[in-house]
PDB file of C-alpha atoms in Angstrom:
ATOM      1  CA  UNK A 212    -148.408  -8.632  69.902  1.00 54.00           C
ATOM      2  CA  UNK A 213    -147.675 -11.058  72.601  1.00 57.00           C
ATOM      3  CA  UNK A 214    -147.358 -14.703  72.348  1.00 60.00           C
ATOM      4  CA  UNK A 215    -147.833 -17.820  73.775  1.00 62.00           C
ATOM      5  CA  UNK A 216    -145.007 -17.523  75.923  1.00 74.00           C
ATOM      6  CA  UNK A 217    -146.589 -14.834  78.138  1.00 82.00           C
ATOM      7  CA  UNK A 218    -150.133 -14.880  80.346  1.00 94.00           C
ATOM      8  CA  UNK A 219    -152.394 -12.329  81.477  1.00 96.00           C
ATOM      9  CA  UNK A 220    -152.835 -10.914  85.317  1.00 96.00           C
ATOM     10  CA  UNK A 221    -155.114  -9.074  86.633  1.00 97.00           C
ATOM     11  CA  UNK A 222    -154.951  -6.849  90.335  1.00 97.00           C
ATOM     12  CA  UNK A 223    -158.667  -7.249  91.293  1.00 96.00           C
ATOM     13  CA  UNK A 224    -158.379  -4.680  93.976  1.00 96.00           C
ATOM     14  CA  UNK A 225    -157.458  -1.738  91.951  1.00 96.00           C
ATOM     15  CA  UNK A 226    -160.417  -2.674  89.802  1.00 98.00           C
ATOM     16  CA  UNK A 227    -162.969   0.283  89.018  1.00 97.00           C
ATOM     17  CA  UNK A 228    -165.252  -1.712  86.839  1.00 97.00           C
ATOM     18  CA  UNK A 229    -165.721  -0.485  84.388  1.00 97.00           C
ATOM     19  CA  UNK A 230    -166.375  -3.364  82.489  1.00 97.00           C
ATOM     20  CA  UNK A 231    -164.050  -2.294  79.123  1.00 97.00           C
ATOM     21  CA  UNK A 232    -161.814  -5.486  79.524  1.00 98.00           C
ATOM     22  CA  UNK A 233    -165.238  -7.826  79.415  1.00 98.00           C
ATOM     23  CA  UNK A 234    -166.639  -5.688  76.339  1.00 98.00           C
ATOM     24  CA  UNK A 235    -163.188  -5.817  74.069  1.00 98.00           C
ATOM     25  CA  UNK A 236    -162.118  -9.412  75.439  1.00 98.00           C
ATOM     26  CA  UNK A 237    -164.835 -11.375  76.423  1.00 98.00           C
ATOM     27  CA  UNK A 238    -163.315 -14.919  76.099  1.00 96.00           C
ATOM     28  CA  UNK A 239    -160.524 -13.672  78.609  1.00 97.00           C
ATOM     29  CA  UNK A 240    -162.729 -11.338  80.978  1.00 98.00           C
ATOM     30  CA  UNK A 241    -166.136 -11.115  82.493  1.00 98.00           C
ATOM     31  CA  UNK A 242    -167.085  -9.041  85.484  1.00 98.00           C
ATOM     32  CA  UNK A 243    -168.111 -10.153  89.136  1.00 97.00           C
ATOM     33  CA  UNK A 244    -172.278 -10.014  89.169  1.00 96.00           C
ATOM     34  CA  UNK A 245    -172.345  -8.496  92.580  1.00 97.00           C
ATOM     35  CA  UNK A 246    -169.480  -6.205  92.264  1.00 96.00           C
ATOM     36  CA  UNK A 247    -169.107  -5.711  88.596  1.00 97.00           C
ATOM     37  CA  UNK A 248    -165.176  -5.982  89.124  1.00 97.00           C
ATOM     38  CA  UNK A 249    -162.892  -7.958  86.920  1.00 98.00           C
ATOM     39  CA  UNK A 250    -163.023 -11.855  86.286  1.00 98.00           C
ATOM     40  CA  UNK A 251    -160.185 -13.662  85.014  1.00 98.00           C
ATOM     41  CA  UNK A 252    -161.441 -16.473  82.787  1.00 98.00           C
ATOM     42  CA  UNK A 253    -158.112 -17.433  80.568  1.00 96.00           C
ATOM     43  CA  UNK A 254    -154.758 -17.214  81.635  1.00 95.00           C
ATOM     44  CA  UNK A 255    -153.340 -17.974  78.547  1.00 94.00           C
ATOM     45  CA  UNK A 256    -155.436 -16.395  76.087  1.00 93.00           C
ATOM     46  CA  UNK A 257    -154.980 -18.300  72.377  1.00 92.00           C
ATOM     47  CA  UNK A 258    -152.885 -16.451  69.641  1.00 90.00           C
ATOM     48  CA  UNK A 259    -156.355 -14.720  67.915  1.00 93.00           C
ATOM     49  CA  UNK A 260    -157.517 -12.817  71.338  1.00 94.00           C
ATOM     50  CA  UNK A 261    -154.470 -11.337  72.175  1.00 93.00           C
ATOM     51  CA  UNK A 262    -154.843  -8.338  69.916  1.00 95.00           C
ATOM     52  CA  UNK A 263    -158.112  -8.133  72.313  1.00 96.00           C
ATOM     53  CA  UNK A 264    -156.652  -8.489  75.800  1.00 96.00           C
ATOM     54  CA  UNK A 265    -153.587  -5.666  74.301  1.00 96.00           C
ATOM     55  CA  UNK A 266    -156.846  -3.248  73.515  1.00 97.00           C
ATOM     56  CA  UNK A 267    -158.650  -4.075  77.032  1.00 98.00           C
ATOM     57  CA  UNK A 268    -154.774  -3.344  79.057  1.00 97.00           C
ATOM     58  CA  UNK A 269    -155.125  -0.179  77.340  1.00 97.00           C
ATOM     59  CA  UNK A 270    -158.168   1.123  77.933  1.00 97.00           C
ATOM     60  CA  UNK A 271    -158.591  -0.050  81.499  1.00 97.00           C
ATOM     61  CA  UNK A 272    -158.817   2.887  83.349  1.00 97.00           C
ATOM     62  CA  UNK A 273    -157.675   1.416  86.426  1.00 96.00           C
ATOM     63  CA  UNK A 274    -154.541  -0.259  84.739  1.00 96.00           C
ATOM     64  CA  UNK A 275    -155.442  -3.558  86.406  1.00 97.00           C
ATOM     65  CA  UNK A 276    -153.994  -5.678  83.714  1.00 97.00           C
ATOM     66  CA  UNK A 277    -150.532  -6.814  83.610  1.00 95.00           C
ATOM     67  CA  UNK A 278    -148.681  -9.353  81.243  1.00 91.00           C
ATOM     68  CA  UNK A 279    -145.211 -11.534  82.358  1.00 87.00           C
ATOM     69  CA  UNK A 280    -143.948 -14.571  81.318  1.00 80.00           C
ATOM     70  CA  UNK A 281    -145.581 -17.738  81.650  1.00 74.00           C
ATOM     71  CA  UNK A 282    -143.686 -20.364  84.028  1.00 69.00           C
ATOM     72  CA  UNK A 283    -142.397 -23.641  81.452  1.00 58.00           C
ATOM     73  CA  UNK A 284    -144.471 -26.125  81.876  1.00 51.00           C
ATOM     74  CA  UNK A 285    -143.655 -28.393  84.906  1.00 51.00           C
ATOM     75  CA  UNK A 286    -141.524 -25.544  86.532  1.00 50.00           C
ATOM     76  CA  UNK A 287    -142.498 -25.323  90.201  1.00 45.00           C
ATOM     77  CA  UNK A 288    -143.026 -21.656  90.795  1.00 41.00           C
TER      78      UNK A 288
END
């Protein structure tokens, strides 16, 4: 399981949307209307959804979601 340390990415134009992210995380994804592609809504999912967001990066069939490691706070980037 991740943790708080880390956030969630997304590559929107590898995205096949198929909606499984939105169905298995839907505080941390929702799809485009038009397009039906990938929405990121949370960044930094809280502790309880990311055994949700780990289920949606593996079942995304266009492997669209990545993890790394969140920047400290007040780090320039």
């Amino acid at each position: 399981m991740r943790d708080s340390s880390m956030q969630v990415g997304v590559d929107v134009n590898r995205c096949v949307a198929s909606g499984m992210c939105a169905l298995l995380a839907p505080g941390v994804f929702d799809q485009e209307e038009r397009t039906g592609q990938v929405v990121l809504l949370e960044e930094h999912p809280p502790t309880e959804d990311w055994e949700a967001v780990e289920e949606a990066e593996r079942s995304c069939p266009g492997q669209v979601i990545r993890f790394r490691e969140a920047a400290a706070r007040g780090e320039s980037r």
